Short mmCIF file of C-alpha atoms in Angstrom, two decimals:
data_model
loop_
_atom_site.label_atom_id
_atom_site.label_comp_id
_atom_site.label_asym_id
_atom_site.label_seq_id
_atom_site.Cartn_x
_atom_site.Cartn_y
_atom_site.Cartn_z
CA MET A 600 10.56 -97.28 52.55
CA ALA A 601 12.87 -95.13 50.53
CA LEU A 602 11.03 -92.66 48.32
CA THR A 603 10.69 -93.13 44.58
CA ARG A 604 11.89 -90.42 42.22
CA GLU A 605 8.30 -89.24 41.88
CA GLN A 606 7.86 -89.07 45.65
CA ILE A 607 11.05 -87.05 46.05
CA ALA A 608 9.72 -84.64 43.41
CA LYS A 609 6.38 -84.48 45.22
CA ARG A 610 8.08 -83.60 48.50
CA VAL A 611 10.23 -80.93 46.82
CA ALA A 612 7.07 -79.45 45.29
CA GLN A 613 5.97 -78.56 48.85
CA GLU A 614 8.82 -76.02 48.85
CA LEU A 615 7.09 -74.06 46.07
CA LYS A 616 5.32 -70.87 47.00
CA ASP A 617 2.74 -68.87 45.07
CA GLY A 618 4.41 -66.42 42.71
CA TYR A 619 7.80 -68.15 42.68
CA TYR A 620 10.11 -68.08 39.68
CA VAL A 621 11.71 -71.53 39.67
CA ASN A 622 14.56 -73.20 37.80
CA LEU A 623 14.39 -77.00 37.70
CA GLY A 624 17.46 -79.02 36.77
CA ILE A 625 17.58 -82.22 34.75
CA GLY A 626 16.37 -85.55 36.24
CA ILE A 627 14.29 -85.66 39.43
CA PRO A 628 14.06 -81.83 39.57
CA THR A 629 12.22 -81.81 36.22
CA LEU A 630 9.52 -84.04 37.73
CA VAL A 631 8.72 -81.37 40.34
CA ALA A 632 6.72 -79.51 37.68
CA ASN A 633 4.18 -82.37 37.74
CA TYR A 634 3.35 -81.82 41.42
CA VAL A 635 2.81 -78.08 41.79
CA PRO A 636 0.28 -77.87 44.66
CA ASP A 637 -3.27 -76.74 43.88
CA GLY A 638 -3.90 -73.02 44.17
CA ILE A 639 -0.25 -72.13 43.60
CA GLU A 640 1.13 -70.48 40.52
CA VAL A 641 4.81 -70.75 39.67
CA MET A 642 6.74 -69.70 36.57
CA LEU A 643 9.45 -72.05 35.32
CA GLN A 644 12.73 -70.61 34.06
CA SER A 645 14.82 -72.57 31.59
CA GLU A 646 18.36 -71.22 31.36
CA ASN A 647 18.61 -71.41 27.57
CA GLY A 648 16.35 -68.36 27.58
CA LEU A 649 12.73 -69.13 28.45
CA LEU A 650 10.68 -67.85 31.38
CA GLY A 651 7.26 -69.45 31.52
CA MET A 652 8.09 -72.93 30.29
CA GLY A 653 5.02 -75.03 29.55
CA PRO A 654 4.45 -78.76 29.15
CA TYR A 655 5.92 -80.93 26.41
CA PRO A 656 4.27 -80.29 23.04
CA THR A 657 1.73 -82.45 21.24
CA GLU A 658 2.92 -83.75 17.89
CA ASP A 659 1.27 -80.79 16.16
CA GLN A 660 2.97 -78.29 18.43
CA VAL A 661 6.54 -79.59 18.06
CA ASP A 662 8.91 -76.82 17.02
CA ALA A 663 12.68 -77.26 16.73
CA ASP A 664 13.11 -73.65 17.84
CA MET A 665 11.33 -74.27 21.17
CA ILE A 666 13.51 -76.27 23.53
CA ASN A 667 14.43 -76.27 27.21
CA ALA A 668 17.85 -76.41 28.84
CA GLY A 669 17.77 -80.21 28.60
CA LYS A 670 17.41 -79.77 24.82
CA GLU A 671 13.92 -81.29 24.97
CA THR A 672 11.10 -79.88 22.89
CA VAL A 673 8.76 -77.80 25.07
CA THR A 674 6.01 -75.21 24.87
CA ALA A 675 5.68 -71.76 26.39
CA ILE A 676 2.76 -70.78 28.63
CA LYS A 677 0.68 -67.68 28.09
CA GLY A 678 2.70 -64.80 29.53
CA ALA A 679 6.06 -66.41 28.81
CA SER A 680 9.09 -64.44 27.68
CA ILE A 681 12.07 -65.50 25.59
CA PHE A 682 15.48 -63.88 25.77
CA SER A 683 19.20 -64.41 25.25
CA SER A 684 21.52 -66.57 27.33
CA ALA A 685 23.15 -63.44 28.78
CA GLU A 686 19.77 -62.13 29.93
CA SER A 687 18.89 -65.55 31.31
CA PHE A 688 21.99 -65.71 33.45
CA ALA A 689 21.56 -62.10 34.54
CA MET A 690 18.31 -63.31 36.12
CA ILE A 691 20.07 -66.27 37.69
CA ARG A 692 23.24 -64.55 38.85
CA GLY A 693 21.37 -61.47 39.94
CA GLY A 694 19.35 -63.50 42.43
CA HIS A 695 15.99 -63.01 40.72
CA VAL A 696 15.10 -66.71 40.62
CA ASP A 697 13.27 -67.65 43.84
CA LEU A 698 14.03 -71.35 43.92
CA THR A 699 16.49 -73.62 42.16
CA VAL A 700 16.21 -77.40 42.33
CA LEU A 701 19.11 -79.48 41.12
CA GLY A 702 20.74 -82.87 41.50
CA ALA A 703 24.17 -83.63 42.94
CA PHE A 704 26.77 -86.36 43.41
CA GLU A 705 27.73 -85.08 46.87
CA VAL A 706 26.75 -82.38 49.35
CA ASP A 707 28.70 -81.59 52.50
CA GLN A 708 27.86 -80.08 55.87
CA GLN A 709 29.41 -76.74 54.86
CA GLY A 710 26.82 -76.42 52.10
CA ASN A 711 29.31 -77.27 49.33
CA ILE A 712 28.05 -79.18 46.31
CA ALA A 713 29.79 -81.47 43.79
CA SER A 714 27.65 -82.26 40.78
CA TYR A 715 29.49 -82.09 37.48
CA MET A 716 32.72 -84.01 37.45
CA ILE A 717 33.97 -87.44 38.46
CA PRO A 718 37.73 -87.60 37.88
CA GLY A 719 38.71 -90.45 35.59
CA LYS A 720 35.37 -90.33 33.84
CA LEU A 721 34.66 -88.13 30.85
CA VAL A 722 33.89 -84.61 31.95
CA LYS A 723 30.95 -83.30 30.01
CA GLY A 724 30.82 -79.94 31.68
CA MET A 725 28.96 -77.93 34.25
CA GLY A 726 26.45 -76.34 31.89
CA GLY A 727 24.61 -73.72 33.92
CA ALA A 728 24.93 -75.44 37.31
CA MET A 729 27.77 -73.28 38.63
CA ASP A 730 25.89 -70.10 37.77
CA LEU A 731 22.70 -71.45 39.33
CA VAL A 732 24.29 -72.37 42.65
CA ALA A 733 26.21 -69.09 42.76
CA GLY A 734 23.14 -66.99 42.05
CA ALA A 735 20.10 -68.55 43.66
CA GLN A 736 19.04 -67.48 47.14
CA ASN A 737 17.22 -70.69 47.72
CA ILE A 738 18.52 -74.01 46.44
CA VAL A 739 17.14 -77.48 47.07
CA VAL A 740 19.29 -80.45 46.15
CA THR A 741 17.60 -83.73 45.28
CA MET A 742 19.54 -86.98 45.21
CA THR A 743 19.59 -90.46 46.67
CA HIS A 744 20.97 -90.52 50.20
CA ALA A 745 23.64 -93.08 49.32
CA ASP A 746 25.14 -94.25 46.03
CA LYS A 747 24.46 -97.72 44.63
CA HIS A 748 27.36 -99.15 46.65
CA GLY A 749 25.79 -97.79 49.86
CA ASN A 750 28.28 -94.92 50.26
CA SER A 751 26.78 -91.78 51.78
CA LYS A 752 26.48 -88.72 49.55
CA LEU A 753 26.07 -86.45 52.58
CA LEU A 754 29.60 -85.84 53.69
CA GLU A 755 31.72 -83.94 56.15
CA SER A 756 33.60 -82.61 53.15
CA CYS A 757 32.98 -83.23 49.43
CA THR A 758 35.57 -85.46 47.77
CA LEU A 759 34.74 -84.56 44.15
CA PRO A 760 35.55 -81.25 42.44
CA LEU A 761 33.06 -78.62 43.60
CA THR A 762 30.29 -76.94 41.64
CA GLY A 763 29.84 -74.30 44.33
CA VAL A 764 30.84 -73.48 47.90
CA ASP A 765 28.67 -72.73 50.92
CA CYS A 766 25.49 -72.45 48.87
CA ILE A 767 23.22 -75.41 49.68
CA ARG A 768 20.78 -75.02 52.58
CA LYS A 769 18.32 -77.84 51.96
CA VAL A 770 18.57 -81.42 50.70
CA VAL A 771 15.71 -83.80 49.90
CA THR A 772 16.80 -87.42 49.50
CA ASP A 773 14.94 -90.69 49.18
CA LEU A 774 15.24 -91.03 52.97
CA ALA A 775 15.09 -87.58 54.51
CA VAL A 776 14.73 -83.81 54.37
CA MET A 777 17.67 -82.00 55.88
CA GLU A 778 18.71 -78.40 56.37
CA ILE A 779 22.34 -77.37 56.36
CA ARG A 780 23.43 -74.77 58.89
CA ASN A 781 26.20 -74.18 61.42
CA GLY A 782 28.35 -76.72 59.62
CA ALA A 783 25.93 -79.63 60.09
CA PHE A 784 22.99 -81.47 58.56
CA TYR A 785 19.80 -80.98 60.62
CA LEU A 786 17.29 -83.78 60.14
CA ILE A 787 13.87 -82.22 59.54
CA GLU A 788 11.72 -85.05 58.18
CA ARG A 789 12.12 -88.72 57.38
CA ALA A 790 10.56 -90.79 54.61
CA PRO A 791 7.54 -92.81 55.77
CA GLY A 792 8.74 -95.98 57.47
CA VAL A 793 12.41 -95.00 57.47
CA SER A 794 13.99 -94.90 60.92
CA VAL A 795 16.21 -92.16 62.28
CA ASP A 796 18.86 -94.82 62.84
CA GLU A 797 18.91 -95.76 59.16
CA ILE A 798 19.32 -92.11 58.16
CA LYS A 799 22.06 -91.71 60.75
CA GLU A 800 23.86 -94.76 59.44
CA LYS A 801 23.72 -93.50 55.84
CA THR A 802 24.83 -89.95 56.64
CA ALA A 803 28.61 -89.61 56.77
CA GLY A 804 28.56 -85.92 57.72
CA ASN A 805 27.54 -84.49 61.09
CA LEU A 806 23.81 -85.17 61.47
CA ILE A 807 21.93 -83.29 64.19
CA ILE A 808 18.70 -84.82 65.45
CA GLU A 809 16.61 -82.59 67.65
CA GLY A 810 13.49 -84.08 69.27
CA ASP A 811 11.06 -86.30 67.41
CA ILE A 812 11.53 -86.32 63.64
CA PRO A 813 8.20 -86.37 61.82
CA GLU A 814 7.51 -88.46 58.74
CA MET A 815 7.04 -86.63 55.44
CA GLU A 816 3.46 -86.05 54.46
CA PHE A 817 2.24 -86.07 50.90
CA MET B 1237 28.62 -54.16 -1.42
CA ALA B 1238 26.68 -50.95 -1.68
CA GLY B 1239 26.17 -48.74 1.37
CA PHE B 1240 24.69 -50.74 4.21
CA ASN B 1241 23.61 -53.70 2.15
CA LYS B 1242 25.16 -56.67 3.98
CA VAL B 1243 23.60 -59.43 1.90
CA VAL B 1244 25.99 -61.88 0.25
CA SER B 1245 24.90 -64.41 -2.32
CA SER B 1246 27.20 -67.37 -1.70
CA TYR B 1247 28.56 -69.28 1.25
CA GLU B 1248 32.07 -68.79 -0.18
CA GLU B 1249 31.60 -65.05 0.13
CA ALA B 1250 29.99 -65.42 3.56
CA MET B 1251 33.04 -67.14 5.05
CA GLN B 1252 35.71 -65.40 2.99
CA GLY B 1253 38.77 -64.56 5.09
CA LEU B 1254 38.50 -67.47 7.50
CA GLU B 1255 41.99 -68.85 7.96
CA ASP B 1256 43.73 -71.66 9.83
CA GLY B 1257 44.21 -70.96 13.53
CA MET B 1258 41.41 -68.42 13.87
CA THR B 1259 38.90 -68.16 16.71
CA VAL B 1260 35.25 -68.53 15.76
CA ILE B 1261 32.36 -67.70 18.09
CA ALA B 1262 29.24 -69.68 17.24
CA GLY B 1263 25.66 -69.11 18.37
CA GLY B 1264 23.31 -71.94 19.24
CA PHE B 1265 22.28 -74.13 22.16
CA GLY B 1266 22.55 -77.81 21.43
CA LEU B 1267 21.33 -78.07 17.84
CA CYS B 1268 18.88 -75.19 18.31
CA GLY B 1269 19.65 -71.93 16.53
CA ILE B 1270 22.90 -73.05 14.88
CA PRO B 1271 24.15 -71.63 11.56
CA GLU B 1272 23.95 -74.93 9.68
CA GLY B 1273 25.07 -73.69 6.28
CA LEU B 1274 28.02 -71.70 7.62
CA ILE B 1275 29.26 -74.75 9.49
CA ALA B 1276 28.92 -76.79 6.29
CA GLN B 1277 30.93 -74.13 4.46
CA ILE B 1278 33.75 -74.30 7.03
CA LYS B 1279 33.80 -78.06 6.53
CA LYS B 1280 34.02 -77.53 2.80
CA MET B 1281 36.87 -75.03 3.21
CA GLN B 1282 38.78 -77.50 5.41
CA THR B 1283 40.10 -74.66 7.55
CA ARG B 1284 42.13 -76.15 10.40
CA GLU B 1285 43.44 -75.49 13.91
CA LEU B 1286 40.30 -73.57 14.73
CA THR B 1287 39.26 -72.51 18.21
CA PHE B 1288 35.50 -72.58 18.63
CA VAL B 1289 33.64 -70.72 21.34
CA SER B 1290 30.20 -72.31 21.53
CA ASN B 1291 28.01 -73.59 24.34
CA ASN B 1292 28.06 -77.11 22.86
CA CYS B 1293 29.80 -79.01 20.08
CA GLY B 1294 26.90 -80.56 18.20
CA VAL B 1295 26.45 -84.30 17.69
CA ASP B 1296 28.48 -86.73 15.59
CA ASP B 1297 26.86 -85.94 12.26
CA PHE B 1298 25.34 -82.51 12.80
CA GLY B 1299 26.30 -79.05 14.01
CA LEU B 1300 29.90 -78.41 15.02
CA GLY B 1301 30.35 -82.18 15.31
CA LEU B 1302 30.78 -82.12 11.50
CA LEU B 1303 34.03 -80.22 11.91
CA LEU B 1304 35.40 -82.86 14.25
CA GLN B 1305 35.20 -85.46 11.49
CA ASP B 1306 38.23 -84.01 9.72
CA LYS B 1307 39.83 -82.70 12.93
CA GLN B 1308 39.38 -79.05 11.99
CA ILE B 1309 38.89 -77.99 15.61
CA LYS B 1310 41.92 -77.58 17.87
CA LYS B 1311 40.13 -76.20 20.91
CA MET B 1312 36.57 -75.88 22.21
CA ILE B 1313 35.49 -73.32 24.79
CA SER B 1314 32.10 -74.63 25.95
CA SER B 1315 29.91 -75.28 28.97
CA TYR B 1316 28.69 -78.75 28.05
CA VAL B 1317 30.16 -81.15 25.54
CA GLY B 1318 30.44 -84.81 24.82
CA GLU B 1319 27.08 -85.51 23.20
CA ASN B 1320 29.14 -87.14 20.46
CA ALA B 1321 31.43 -90.16 20.38
CA GLU B 1322 34.06 -88.59 18.12
CA PHE B 1323 34.37 -85.63 20.47
CA GLU B 1324 35.01 -88.01 23.35
CA ARG B 1325 37.60 -89.93 21.36
CA GLN B 1326 39.53 -86.83 20.30
CA PHE B 1327 39.36 -85.34 23.78
CA LEU B 1328 40.58 -88.49 25.52
CA SER B 1329 43.41 -88.95 23.00
CA GLY B 1330 44.56 -85.38 23.55
CA GLU B 1331 43.89 -84.27 19.97
CA LEU B 1332 41.25 -81.81 21.10
CA GLU B 1333 41.67 -79.22 23.82
CA VAL B 1334 38.61 -78.30 25.89
CA GLU B 1335 38.14 -75.31 28.17
CA LEU B 1336 35.00 -75.87 30.21
CA THR B 1337 33.33 -72.61 31.11
CA PRO B 1338 30.11 -72.15 33.12
CA GLN B 1339 27.23 -71.34 30.80
CA GLY B 1340 26.41 -67.94 32.28
CA THR B 1341 30.08 -66.99 32.36
CA LEU B 1342 30.40 -68.02 28.71
CA ALA B 1343 27.44 -65.85 27.71
CA GLU B 1344 28.84 -62.93 29.69
CA LYS B 1345 32.33 -63.40 28.21
CA MET B 1346 30.82 -62.95 24.75
CA ARG B 1347 28.61 -60.06 25.83
CA ALA B 1348 31.50 -58.27 27.54
CA GLY B 1349 33.82 -58.97 24.61
CA GLY B 1350 31.39 -57.35 22.21
CA ALA B 1351 30.82 -54.44 24.58
CA GLY B 1352 34.49 -53.56 24.98
CA ILE B 1353 34.80 -54.78 28.56
CA PRO B 1354 37.99 -56.83 28.98
CA ALA B 1355 37.02 -58.72 32.14
CA PHE B 1356 34.40 -58.92 34.87
CA TYR B 1357 33.94 -60.33 38.34
CA THR B 1358 31.45 -63.14 38.93
CA ALA B 1359 30.67 -65.35 41.92
CA THR B 1360 30.15 -68.27 39.53
CA GLY B 1361 32.90 -70.84 39.95
CA TYR B 1362 34.48 -69.39 43.09
CA GLY B 1363 36.08 -72.22 45.09
CA THR B 1364 35.78 -74.66 42.16
CA PRO B 1365 38.25 -75.90 39.52
CA VAL B 1366 37.07 -73.04 37.27
CA ALA B 1367 38.70 -70.52 39.65
CA GLU B 1368 42.17 -72.03 39.39
CA GLY B 1369 44.74 -69.46 38.31
CA LYS B 1370 42.23 -66.62 38.34
CA GLU B 1371 42.28 -63.50 40.49
CA SER B 1372 39.63 -63.34 43.18
CA ARG B 1373 38.29 -60.45 45.18
CA GLU B 1374 35.74 -59.82 47.89
CA PHE B 1375 32.89 -57.34 47.44
CA ASN B 1376 30.43 -56.80 50.30
CA GLY B 1377 31.52 -60.01 51.99
CA ARG B 1378 31.14 -62.24 48.91
CA HIS B 1379 33.86 -63.83 46.84
CA TYR B 1380 34.15 -63.28 43.11
CA ILE B 1381 36.59 -64.39 40.43
CA LEU B 1382 37.88 -62.34 37.53
CA GLU B 1383 36.86 -63.72 34.14
CA GLU B 1384 38.26 -62.37 30.89
CA SER B 1385 35.98 -61.59 27.99
CA ILE B 1386 36.15 -63.26 24.58
CA THR B 1387 36.20 -61.92 21.05
CA GLY B 1388 36.59 -63.89 17.85
CA ASP B 1389 38.04 -63.39 14.41
CA PHE B 1390 34.65 -64.53 13.16
CA ALA B 1391 31.22 -64.92 14.70
CA ILE B 1392 28.78 -67.25 12.95
CA ILE B 1393 25.18 -67.00 14.01
CA ARG B 1394 21.65 -67.83 12.98
CA ALA B 1395 18.69 -65.49 13.01
CA TRP B 1396 15.10 -65.79 11.88
CA LYS B 1397 14.79 -62.57 9.87
CA ALA B 1398 17.28 -60.00 8.74
CA ASP B 1399 16.76 -56.88 6.75
CA LYS B 1400 19.40 -56.00 4.19
CA THR B 1401 21.27 -53.76 6.63
CA GLY B 1402 21.72 -56.66 9.04
CA ASN B 1403 19.09 -55.81 11.64
CA LEU B 1404 18.14 -59.15 13.15
CA VAL B 1405 15.19 -60.87 14.80
CA TYR B 1406 15.52 -64.32 16.35
CA ARG B 1407 12.82 -66.94 16.62
CA ASP B 1408 11.82 -68.42 19.99
CA THR B 1409 14.57 -70.18 21.95
CA ALA B 1410 16.76 -70.29 18.82
CA MET B 1411 17.88 -66.89 20.14
CA ASN B 1412 20.07 -68.33 22.97
CA PHE B 1413 23.74 -67.38 22.48
CA ASN B 1414 23.23 -65.75 19.07
CA PRO B 1415 22.79 -62.10 20.18
CA MET B 1416 26.02 -62.09 22.24
CA ALA B 1417 27.96 -64.03 19.63
CA ALA B 1418 26.85 -61.47 17.03
CA THR B 1419 28.56 -58.67 18.96
CA ALA B 1420 31.83 -60.49 19.62
CA GLY B 1421 33.14 -61.25 16.13
CA LYS B 1422 35.55 -59.04 14.17
CA ILE B 1423 33.56 -60.33 11.21
CA THR B 1424 30.01 -61.39 12.07
CA VAL B 1425 28.23 -63.58 9.56
CA VAL B 1426 24.52 -64.29 9.93
CA GLU B 1427 22.59 -67.07 8.27
CA VAL B 1428 18.87 -66.34 8.24
CA GLU B 1429 15.60 -67.98 7.35
CA GLU B 1430 14.28 -64.87 5.64
CA ILE B 1431 15.73 -61.64 4.29
CA VAL B 1432 13.27 -58.77 4.28
CA GLU B 1433 13.31 -55.24 2.92
CA VAL B 1434 14.60 -52.39 5.03
CA GLY B 1435 11.69 -50.96 6.99
CA GLU B 1436 9.79 -54.21 7.33
CA LEU B 1437 11.15 -54.90 10.79
CA LYS B 1438 9.86 -52.52 13.45
CA PRO B 1439 12.77 -50.66 15.07
CA THR B 1440 11.63 -51.65 18.55
CA GLU B 1441 11.37 -55.32 17.60
CA ILE B 1442 14.97 -55.69 16.46
CA HIS B 1443 17.01 -57.95 18.74
CA THR B 1444 20.44 -57.28 17.17
CA PRO B 1445 21.05 -53.94 15.46
CA GLY B 1446 22.81 -54.15 12.10
CA ILE B 1447 25.91 -52.34 13.36
CA TYR B 1448 27.17 -55.68 14.71
CA VAL B 1449 26.58 -57.54 11.48
CA ASP B 1450 28.93 -57.70 8.49
CA ARG B 1451 27.43 -60.33 6.20
CA VAL B 1452 23.95 -61.80 5.81
CA ILE B 1453 23.17 -64.92 3.84
CA GLN B 1454 19.87 -66.59 3.10
CA GLY B 1455 20.05 -70.16 4.43
CA SER B 1456 17.90 -73.23 4.36
CA PHE B 1457 17.75 -75.24 7.52
CA GLU B 1458 17.21 -78.84 8.51
CA LYS B 1459 16.53 -77.80 12.13
CA ARG B 1460 17.25 -81.18 13.59
CA ILE B 1461 15.67 -81.91 16.98
CA GLU B 1462 18.07 -83.31 19.57
CA ARG B 1463 15.49 -84.66 22.05
CA LEU B 1464 11.96 -85.00 20.84
CA THR B 1465 9.71 -85.05 23.89
CA LEU B 1466 5.95 -85.14 23.56
CA ALA B 1467 3.03 -84.57 25.90
CA LYS B 1468 1.56 -87.82 27.20
CA SER B 1469 -1.68 -88.26 25.36
#
């Protein structure tokens, strides 16, 4: 069975390590915060200028001056810091954020990502995504393996305008976990009950399968 | 104005000198930390052909979106736009020019502009549509593109507290682009929640020193929330 959004987030959460500073994008990446493994402490960075983002506020706590990069009202944890956009992107560009999780329209086997623009549709902008993919050492992309018409999003070469080049090393989809290296997707894990053949069929790029591929564990 | 007293008493005075065709740098992220009253004053003045440098362009009936209603904006330099239907309409019909700029690059363009640095290299956008027509160079095996800094005829920003000499403190994430915008305007106008006496702000607590600030006005703010999200009870 293909994973739900929550299950994808849960699998991505296994990539978190104690002491990590983490930037979570909008959509499935945001859900990762709900599944931080026990005994691990991470600090969430929001690129509008907040390090140490906390949960959504209660009605009493709502403050128009406390928002995240998705423009949602949030809180700050104890030990948080707040700073300017320039400072925020110095952290990001300077490689100080340990893990970035973001969504995409397409990823290719060279590690290129397209995530902000579909020609012919209204372009809303890249926001901070280009800075994040250019700066992070460690980026995980979450997306569905194929679009709603069944077309693979894991390609030999991205067809849409790029957000960044040669920067993605790991992808978690509703079907599989893959690493990108040597110009290919390496299948690492498969979703419970999903066959290697199905993943193969839905991966347009070069997919390398070495030995038995274990199922994801939650 | 006497000595270093930057306080003005009317919005007319605050935005005096703004003319058609000027470039205005605006602080704010979404609807958070925007100079609401200064935007309203620009609407009232009906200044036209303006270029705005701002991370976003408000919503249909709030923030910079208000200036779209009478087509006062010619060009937006932003990282993320289109939260408003009128923006979309004007953009698609070609009435409004948009220069999409990565958020970190936009912040750095303002910072560099205010700091007297004409351009800088960044890896952000290399190999993407953002790099088109820009110089690129390799440093230590990595590719970077040359981005030019931005300054404006005016900068309009919001702060929490100002003293009369224009020293500023921001409140929570309403800081966002405001500190960089403050440095990048030939005339920087600040709308604040509270004006305090000189000496009330601790020198080490000041986020923006008064040297960057030309005019301070006491505002009153609606502080509209764009996406109210609450903890599940």
